[in-house]
CSV table of N, CA, C and O in Angstrom, one decimal:
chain,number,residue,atom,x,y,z
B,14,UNK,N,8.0,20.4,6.6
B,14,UNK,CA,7.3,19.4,7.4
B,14,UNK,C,6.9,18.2,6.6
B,14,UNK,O,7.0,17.0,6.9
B,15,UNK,N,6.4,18.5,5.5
B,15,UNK,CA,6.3,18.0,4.3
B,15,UNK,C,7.2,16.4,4.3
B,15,UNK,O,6.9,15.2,4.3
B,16,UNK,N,8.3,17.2,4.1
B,16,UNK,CA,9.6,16.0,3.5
B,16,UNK,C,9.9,15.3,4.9
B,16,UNK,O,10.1,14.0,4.9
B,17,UNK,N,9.9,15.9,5.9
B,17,UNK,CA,10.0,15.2,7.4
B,17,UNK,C,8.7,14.2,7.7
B,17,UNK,O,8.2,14.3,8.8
B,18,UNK,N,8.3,13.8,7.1
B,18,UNK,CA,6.5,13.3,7.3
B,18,UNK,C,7.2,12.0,6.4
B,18,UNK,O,7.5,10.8,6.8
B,19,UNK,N,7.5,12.6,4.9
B,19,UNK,CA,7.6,11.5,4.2
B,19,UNK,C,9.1,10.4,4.7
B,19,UNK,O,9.0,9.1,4.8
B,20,UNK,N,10.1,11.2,5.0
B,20,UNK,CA,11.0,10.7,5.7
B,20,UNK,C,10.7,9.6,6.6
B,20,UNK,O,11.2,8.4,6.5
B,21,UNK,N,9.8,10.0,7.6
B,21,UNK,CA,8.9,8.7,8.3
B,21,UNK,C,8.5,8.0,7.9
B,21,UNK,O,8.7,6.8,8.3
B,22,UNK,N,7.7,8.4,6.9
B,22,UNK,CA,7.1,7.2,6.2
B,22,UNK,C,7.5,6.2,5.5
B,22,UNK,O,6.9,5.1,5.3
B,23,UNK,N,8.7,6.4,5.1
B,23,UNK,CA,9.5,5.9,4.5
B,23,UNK,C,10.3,5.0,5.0
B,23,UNK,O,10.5,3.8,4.6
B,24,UNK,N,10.8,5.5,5.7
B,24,UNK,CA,12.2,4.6,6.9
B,24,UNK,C,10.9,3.7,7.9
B,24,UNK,O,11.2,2.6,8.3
B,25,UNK,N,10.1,4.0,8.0
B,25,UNK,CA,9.5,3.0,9.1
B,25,UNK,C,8.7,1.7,8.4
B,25,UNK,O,8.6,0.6,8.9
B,26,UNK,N,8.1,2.2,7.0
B,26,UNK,CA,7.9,1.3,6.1
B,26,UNK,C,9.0,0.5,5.3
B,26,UNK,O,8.7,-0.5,4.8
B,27,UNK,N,10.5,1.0,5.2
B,27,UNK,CA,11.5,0.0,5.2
B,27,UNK,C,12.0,-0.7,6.5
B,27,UNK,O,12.7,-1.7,6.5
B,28,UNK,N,11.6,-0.2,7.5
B,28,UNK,CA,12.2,-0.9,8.4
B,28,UNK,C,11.0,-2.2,9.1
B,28,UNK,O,11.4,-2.9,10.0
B,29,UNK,N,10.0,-2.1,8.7
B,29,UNK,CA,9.4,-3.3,8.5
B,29,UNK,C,9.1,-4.7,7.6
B,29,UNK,O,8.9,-5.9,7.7
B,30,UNK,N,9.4,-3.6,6.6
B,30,UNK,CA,9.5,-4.8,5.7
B,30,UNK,C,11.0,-5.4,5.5
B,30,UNK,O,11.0,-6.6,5.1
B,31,UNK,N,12.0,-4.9,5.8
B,31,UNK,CA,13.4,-5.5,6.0
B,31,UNK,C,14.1,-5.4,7.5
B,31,UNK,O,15.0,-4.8,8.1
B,32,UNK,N,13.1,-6.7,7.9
B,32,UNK,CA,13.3,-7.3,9.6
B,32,UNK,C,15.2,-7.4,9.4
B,32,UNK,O,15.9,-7.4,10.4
B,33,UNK,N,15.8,-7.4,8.5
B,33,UNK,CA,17.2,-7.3,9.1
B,33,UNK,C,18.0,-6.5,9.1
B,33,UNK,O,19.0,-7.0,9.5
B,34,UNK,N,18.0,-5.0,8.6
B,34,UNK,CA,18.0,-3.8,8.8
B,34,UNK,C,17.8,-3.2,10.0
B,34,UNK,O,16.9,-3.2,10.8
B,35,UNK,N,18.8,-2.6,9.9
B,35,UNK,CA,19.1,-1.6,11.2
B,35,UNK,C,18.2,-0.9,11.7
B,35,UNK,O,17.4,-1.8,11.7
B,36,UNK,N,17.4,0.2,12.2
B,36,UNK,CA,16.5,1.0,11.7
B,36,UNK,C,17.5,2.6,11.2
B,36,UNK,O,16.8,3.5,11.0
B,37,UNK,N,18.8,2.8,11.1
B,37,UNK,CA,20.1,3.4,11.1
B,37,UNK,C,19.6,3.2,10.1
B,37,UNK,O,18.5,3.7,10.1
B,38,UNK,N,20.0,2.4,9.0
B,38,UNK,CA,19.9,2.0,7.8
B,38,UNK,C,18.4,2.2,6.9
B,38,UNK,O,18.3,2.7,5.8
B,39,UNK,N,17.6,1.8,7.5
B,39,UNK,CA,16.1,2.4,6.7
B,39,UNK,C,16.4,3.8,7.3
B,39,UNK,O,16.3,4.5,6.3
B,40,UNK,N,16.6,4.4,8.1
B,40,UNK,CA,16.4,6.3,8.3
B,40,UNK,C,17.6,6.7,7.1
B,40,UNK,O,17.6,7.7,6.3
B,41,UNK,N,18.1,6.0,7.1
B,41,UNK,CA,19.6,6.6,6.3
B,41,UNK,C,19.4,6.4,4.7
B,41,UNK,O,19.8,7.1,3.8
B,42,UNK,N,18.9,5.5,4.6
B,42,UNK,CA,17.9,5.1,2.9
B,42,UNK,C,17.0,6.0,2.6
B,42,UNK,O,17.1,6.7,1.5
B,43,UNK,N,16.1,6.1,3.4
B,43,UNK,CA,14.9,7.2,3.3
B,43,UNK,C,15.5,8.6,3.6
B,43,UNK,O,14.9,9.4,2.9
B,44,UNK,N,16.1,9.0,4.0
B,44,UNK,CA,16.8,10.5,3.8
B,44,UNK,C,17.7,10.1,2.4
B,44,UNK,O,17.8,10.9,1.5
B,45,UNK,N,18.3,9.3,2.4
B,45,UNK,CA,18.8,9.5,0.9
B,45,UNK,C,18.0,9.9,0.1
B,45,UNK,O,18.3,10.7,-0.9
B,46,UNK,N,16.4,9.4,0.4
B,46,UNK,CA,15.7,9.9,-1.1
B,46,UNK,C,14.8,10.4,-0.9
B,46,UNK,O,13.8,10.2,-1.5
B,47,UNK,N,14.8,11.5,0.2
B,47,UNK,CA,13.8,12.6,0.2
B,47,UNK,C,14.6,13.4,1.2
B,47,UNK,O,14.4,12.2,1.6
B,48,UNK,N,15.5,14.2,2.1
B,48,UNK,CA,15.7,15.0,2.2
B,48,UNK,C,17.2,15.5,2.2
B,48,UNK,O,17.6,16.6,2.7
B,49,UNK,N,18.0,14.6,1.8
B,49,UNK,CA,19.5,14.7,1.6
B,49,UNK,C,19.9,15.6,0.8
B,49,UNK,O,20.8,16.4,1.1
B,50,UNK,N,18.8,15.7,-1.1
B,50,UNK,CA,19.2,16.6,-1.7
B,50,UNK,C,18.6,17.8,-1.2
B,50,UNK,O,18.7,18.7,-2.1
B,51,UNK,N,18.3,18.1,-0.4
B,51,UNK,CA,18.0,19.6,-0.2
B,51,UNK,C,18.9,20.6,1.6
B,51,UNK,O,18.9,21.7,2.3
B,52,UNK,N,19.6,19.6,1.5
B,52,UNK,CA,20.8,19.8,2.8
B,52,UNK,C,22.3,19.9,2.1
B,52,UNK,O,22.8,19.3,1.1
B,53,UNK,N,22.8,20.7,2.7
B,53,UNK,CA,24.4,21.0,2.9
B,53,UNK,C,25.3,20.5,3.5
B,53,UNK,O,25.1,20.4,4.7
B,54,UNK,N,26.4,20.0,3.1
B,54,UNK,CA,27.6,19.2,3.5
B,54,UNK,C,27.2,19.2,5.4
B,54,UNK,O,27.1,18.2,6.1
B,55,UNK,N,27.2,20.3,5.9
B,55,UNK,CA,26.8,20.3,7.4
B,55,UNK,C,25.7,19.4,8.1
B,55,UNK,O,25.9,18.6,9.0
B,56,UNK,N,24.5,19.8,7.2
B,56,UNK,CA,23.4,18.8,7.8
B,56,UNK,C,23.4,17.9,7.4
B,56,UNK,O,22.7,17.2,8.2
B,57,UNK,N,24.0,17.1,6.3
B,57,UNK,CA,24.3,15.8,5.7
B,57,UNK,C,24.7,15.7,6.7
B,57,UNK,O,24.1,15.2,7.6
B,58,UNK,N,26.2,16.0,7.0
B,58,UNK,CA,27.5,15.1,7.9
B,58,UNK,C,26.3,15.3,9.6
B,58,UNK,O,26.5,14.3,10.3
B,59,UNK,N,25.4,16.3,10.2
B,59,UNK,CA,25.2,16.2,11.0
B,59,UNK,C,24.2,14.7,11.3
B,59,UNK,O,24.3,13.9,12.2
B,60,UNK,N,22.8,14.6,9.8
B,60,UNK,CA,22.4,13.9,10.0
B,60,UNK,C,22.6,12.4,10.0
B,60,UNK,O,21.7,11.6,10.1
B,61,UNK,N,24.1,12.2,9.7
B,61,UNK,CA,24.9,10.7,9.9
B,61,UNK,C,25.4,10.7,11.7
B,61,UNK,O,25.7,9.7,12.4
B,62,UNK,N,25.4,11.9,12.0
B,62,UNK,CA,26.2,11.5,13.7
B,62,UNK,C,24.7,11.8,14.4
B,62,UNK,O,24.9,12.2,15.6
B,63,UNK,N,23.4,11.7,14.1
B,63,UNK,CA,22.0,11.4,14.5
B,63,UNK,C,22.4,10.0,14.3
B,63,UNK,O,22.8,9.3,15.2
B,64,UNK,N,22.3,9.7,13.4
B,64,UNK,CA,22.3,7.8,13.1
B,64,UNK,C,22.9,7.2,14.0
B,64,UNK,O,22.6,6.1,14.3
B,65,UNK,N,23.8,8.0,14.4
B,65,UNK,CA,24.9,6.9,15.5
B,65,UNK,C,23.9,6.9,16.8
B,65,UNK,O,24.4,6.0,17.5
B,66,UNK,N,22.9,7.5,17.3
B,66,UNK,CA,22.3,7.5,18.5
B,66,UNK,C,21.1,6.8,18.2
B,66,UNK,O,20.6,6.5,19.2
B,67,UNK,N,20.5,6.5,17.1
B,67,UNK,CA,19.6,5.6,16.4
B,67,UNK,C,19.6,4.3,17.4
B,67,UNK,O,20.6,3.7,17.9
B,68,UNK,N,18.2,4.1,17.6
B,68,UNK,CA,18.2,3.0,18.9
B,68,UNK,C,18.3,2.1,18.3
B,68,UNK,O,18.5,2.3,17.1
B,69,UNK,N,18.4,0.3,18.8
B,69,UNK,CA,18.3,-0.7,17.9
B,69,UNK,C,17.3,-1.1,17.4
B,69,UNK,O,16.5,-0.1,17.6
B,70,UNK,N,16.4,-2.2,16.7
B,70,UNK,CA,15.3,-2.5,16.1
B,70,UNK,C,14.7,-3.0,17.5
B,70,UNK,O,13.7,-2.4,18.0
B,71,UNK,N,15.1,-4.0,18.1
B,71,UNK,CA,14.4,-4.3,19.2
B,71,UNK,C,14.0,-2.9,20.7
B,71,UNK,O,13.0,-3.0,21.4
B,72,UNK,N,14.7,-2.1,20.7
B,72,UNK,CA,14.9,-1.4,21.6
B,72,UNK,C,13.5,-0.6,21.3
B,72,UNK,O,12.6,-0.6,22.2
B,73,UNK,N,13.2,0.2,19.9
B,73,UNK,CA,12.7,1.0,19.4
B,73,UNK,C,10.9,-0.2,19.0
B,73,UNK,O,9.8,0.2,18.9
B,74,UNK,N,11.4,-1.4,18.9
B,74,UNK,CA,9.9,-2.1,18.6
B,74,UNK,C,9.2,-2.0,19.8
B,74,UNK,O,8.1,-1.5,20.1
B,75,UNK,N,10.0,-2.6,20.5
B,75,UNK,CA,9.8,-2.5,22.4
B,75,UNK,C,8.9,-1.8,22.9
B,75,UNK,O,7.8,-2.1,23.2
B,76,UNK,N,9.5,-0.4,22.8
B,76,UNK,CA,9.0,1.0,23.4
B,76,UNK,C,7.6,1.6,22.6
B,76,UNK,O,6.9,2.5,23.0
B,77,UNK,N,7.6,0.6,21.3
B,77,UNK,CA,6.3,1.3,20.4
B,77,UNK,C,5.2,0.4,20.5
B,77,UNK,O,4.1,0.8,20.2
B,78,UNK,N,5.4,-0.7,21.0
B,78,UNK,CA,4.2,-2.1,21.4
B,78,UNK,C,4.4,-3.2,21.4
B,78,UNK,O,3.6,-4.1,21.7
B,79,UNK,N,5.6,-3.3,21.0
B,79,UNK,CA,6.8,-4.8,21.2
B,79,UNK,C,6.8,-5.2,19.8
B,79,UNK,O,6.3,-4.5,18.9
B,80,UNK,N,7.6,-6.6,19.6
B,80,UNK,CA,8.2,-6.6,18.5
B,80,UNK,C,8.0,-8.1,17.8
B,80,UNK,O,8.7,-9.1,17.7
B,81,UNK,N,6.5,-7.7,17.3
B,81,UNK,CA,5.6,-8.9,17.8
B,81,UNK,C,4.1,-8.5,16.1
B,81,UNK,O,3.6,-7.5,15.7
B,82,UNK,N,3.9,-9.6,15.5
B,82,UNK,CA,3.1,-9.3,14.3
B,82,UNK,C,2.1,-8.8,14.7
B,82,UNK,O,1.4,-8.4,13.8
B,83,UNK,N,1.5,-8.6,15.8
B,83,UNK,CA,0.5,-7.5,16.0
B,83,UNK,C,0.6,-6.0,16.0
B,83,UNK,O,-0.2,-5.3,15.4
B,84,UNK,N,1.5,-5.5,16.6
B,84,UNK,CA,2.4,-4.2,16.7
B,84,UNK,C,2.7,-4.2,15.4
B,84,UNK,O,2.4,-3.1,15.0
B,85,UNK,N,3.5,-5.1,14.2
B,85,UNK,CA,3.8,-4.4,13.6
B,85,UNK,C,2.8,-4.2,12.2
B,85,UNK,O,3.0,-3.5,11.2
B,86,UNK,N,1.6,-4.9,12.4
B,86,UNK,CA,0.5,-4.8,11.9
B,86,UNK,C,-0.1,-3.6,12.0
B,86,UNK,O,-0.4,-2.9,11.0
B,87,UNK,N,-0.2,-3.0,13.5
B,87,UNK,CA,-0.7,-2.0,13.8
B,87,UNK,C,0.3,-0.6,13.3
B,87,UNK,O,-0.1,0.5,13.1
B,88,UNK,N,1.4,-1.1,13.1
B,88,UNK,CA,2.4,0.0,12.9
B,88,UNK,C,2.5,0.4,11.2
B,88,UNK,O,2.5,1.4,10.5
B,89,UNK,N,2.5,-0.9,11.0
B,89,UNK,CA,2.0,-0.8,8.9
B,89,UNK,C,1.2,-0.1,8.6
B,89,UNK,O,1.4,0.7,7.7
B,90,UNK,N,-0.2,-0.2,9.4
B,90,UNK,CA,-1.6,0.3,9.2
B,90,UNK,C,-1.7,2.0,9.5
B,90,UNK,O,-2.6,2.8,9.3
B,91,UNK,N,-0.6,2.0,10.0
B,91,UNK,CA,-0.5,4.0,10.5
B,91,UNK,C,0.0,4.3,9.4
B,91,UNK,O,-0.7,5.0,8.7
B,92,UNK,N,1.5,3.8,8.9
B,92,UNK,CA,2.3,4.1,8.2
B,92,UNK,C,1.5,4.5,6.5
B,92,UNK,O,1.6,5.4,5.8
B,93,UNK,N,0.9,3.7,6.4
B,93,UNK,CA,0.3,3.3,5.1
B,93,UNK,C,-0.8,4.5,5.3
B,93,UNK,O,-0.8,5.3,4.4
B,94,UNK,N,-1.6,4.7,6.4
B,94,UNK,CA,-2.5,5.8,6.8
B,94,UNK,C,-1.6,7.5,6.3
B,94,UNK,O,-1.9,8.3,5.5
B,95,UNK,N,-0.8,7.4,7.2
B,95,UNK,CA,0.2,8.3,6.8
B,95,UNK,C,0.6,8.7,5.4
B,95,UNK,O,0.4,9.9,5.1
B,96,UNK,N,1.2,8.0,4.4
B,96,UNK,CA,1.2,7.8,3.1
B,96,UNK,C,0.1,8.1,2.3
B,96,UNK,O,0.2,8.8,1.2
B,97,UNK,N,-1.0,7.6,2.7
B,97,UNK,CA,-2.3,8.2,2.1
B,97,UNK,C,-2.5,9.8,2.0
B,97,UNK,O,-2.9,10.4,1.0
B,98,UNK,N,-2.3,10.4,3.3
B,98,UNK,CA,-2.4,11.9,3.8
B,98,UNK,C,-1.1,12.6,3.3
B,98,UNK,O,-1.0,13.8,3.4
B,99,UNK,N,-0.3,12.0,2.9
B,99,UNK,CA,1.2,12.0,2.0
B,99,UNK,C,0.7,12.5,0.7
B,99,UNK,O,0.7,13.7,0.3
B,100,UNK,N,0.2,11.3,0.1
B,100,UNK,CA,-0.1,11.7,-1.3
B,100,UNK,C,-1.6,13.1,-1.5
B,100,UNK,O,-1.8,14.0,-2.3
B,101,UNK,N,-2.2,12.6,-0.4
B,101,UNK,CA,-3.4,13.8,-0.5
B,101,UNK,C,-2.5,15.3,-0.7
B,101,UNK,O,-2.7,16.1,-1.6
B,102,UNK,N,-1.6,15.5,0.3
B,102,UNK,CA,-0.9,16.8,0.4
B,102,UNK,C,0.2,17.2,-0.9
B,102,UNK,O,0.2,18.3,-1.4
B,103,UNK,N,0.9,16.0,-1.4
B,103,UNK,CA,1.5,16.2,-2.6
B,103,UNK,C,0.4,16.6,-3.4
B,103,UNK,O,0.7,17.6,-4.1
B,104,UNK,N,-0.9,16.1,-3.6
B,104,UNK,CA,-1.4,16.3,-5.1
B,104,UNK,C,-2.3,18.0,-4.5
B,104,UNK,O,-2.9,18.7,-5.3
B,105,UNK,N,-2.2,18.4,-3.2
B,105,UNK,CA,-2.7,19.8,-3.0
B,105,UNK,C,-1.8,20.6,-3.0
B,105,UNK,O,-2.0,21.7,-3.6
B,106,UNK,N,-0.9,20.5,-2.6
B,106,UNK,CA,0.7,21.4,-2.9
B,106,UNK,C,0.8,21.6,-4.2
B,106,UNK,O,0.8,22.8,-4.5
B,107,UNK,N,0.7,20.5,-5.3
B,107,UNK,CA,0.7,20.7,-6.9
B,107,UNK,C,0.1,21.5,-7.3
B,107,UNK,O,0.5,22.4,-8.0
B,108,UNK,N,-1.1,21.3,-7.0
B,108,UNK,CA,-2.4,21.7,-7.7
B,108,UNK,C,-2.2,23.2,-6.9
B,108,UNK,O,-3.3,23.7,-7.4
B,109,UNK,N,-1.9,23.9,-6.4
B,109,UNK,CA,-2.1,25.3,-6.1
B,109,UNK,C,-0.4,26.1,-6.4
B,109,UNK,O,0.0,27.1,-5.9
B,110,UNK,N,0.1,25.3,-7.0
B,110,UNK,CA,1.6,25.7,-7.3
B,110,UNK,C,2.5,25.5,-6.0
B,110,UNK,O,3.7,25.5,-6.2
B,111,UNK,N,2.1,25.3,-5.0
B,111,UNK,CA,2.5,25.4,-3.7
B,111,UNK,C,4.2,24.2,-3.3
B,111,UNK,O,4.8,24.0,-2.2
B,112,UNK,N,4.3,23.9,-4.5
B,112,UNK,CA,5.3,22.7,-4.4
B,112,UNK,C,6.4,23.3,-5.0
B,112,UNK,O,7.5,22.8,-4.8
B,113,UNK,N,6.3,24.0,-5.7
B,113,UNK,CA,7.6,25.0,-6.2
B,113,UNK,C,8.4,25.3,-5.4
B,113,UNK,O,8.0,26.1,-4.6
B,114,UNK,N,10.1,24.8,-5.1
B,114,UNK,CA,11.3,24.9,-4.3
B,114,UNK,C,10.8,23.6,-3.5
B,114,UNK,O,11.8,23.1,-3.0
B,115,UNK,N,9.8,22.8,-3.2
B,115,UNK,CA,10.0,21.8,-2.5
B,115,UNK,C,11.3,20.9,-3.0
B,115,UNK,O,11.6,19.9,-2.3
């Protein structure tokens, strides 16, 4: 759940700050670098034919509060919120050994 948390965090924080990116492309960046190495030729190849159903940037700003510097102000400020509760759980996972095979 862990790596699925950061995954978000990640792809939605690139997909803001690079208004010309796909959001295909920030999900597919951010799984490159948190949950790709721990998947199998299967769930790799499955999670590229997820990307093809990946909505567009407008479609997905739309449906979340429009696509507009307030929404995405508001959407930064989760993200970043999120990240914070990111790093709190990485540095408790460590600290109790609990991050071993992550």
């Amino acid at each position: 759940m862990l790596r699925g948390l950061e995954l978000t965090a990640m792809a939605l924080k690139r997909s803001l700050e690079n208004q010309k990116e796909t959001l295909s492309e920030s999900f597919t960046e951010a799984y490159n670098k948190t949950l790709k190495q721990y998947h199998g030729f299967i769930v790799k190849k499955m999670f590229g034919v997820a990307m093809m159903a990946c909505p567009d940037r407008e479609t997905f700003y739309k449906k979340i509060g429009g696509d507009n510097e307030g929404a995405h102000e508001q959407l930064l400020a989760w993200v970043n919120a999120l990240q914070g509760l990111l790093n709190e759980l990485n540095i408790f996972y460590a600290s109790g050994a609990f991050d071993k095979g992550l």
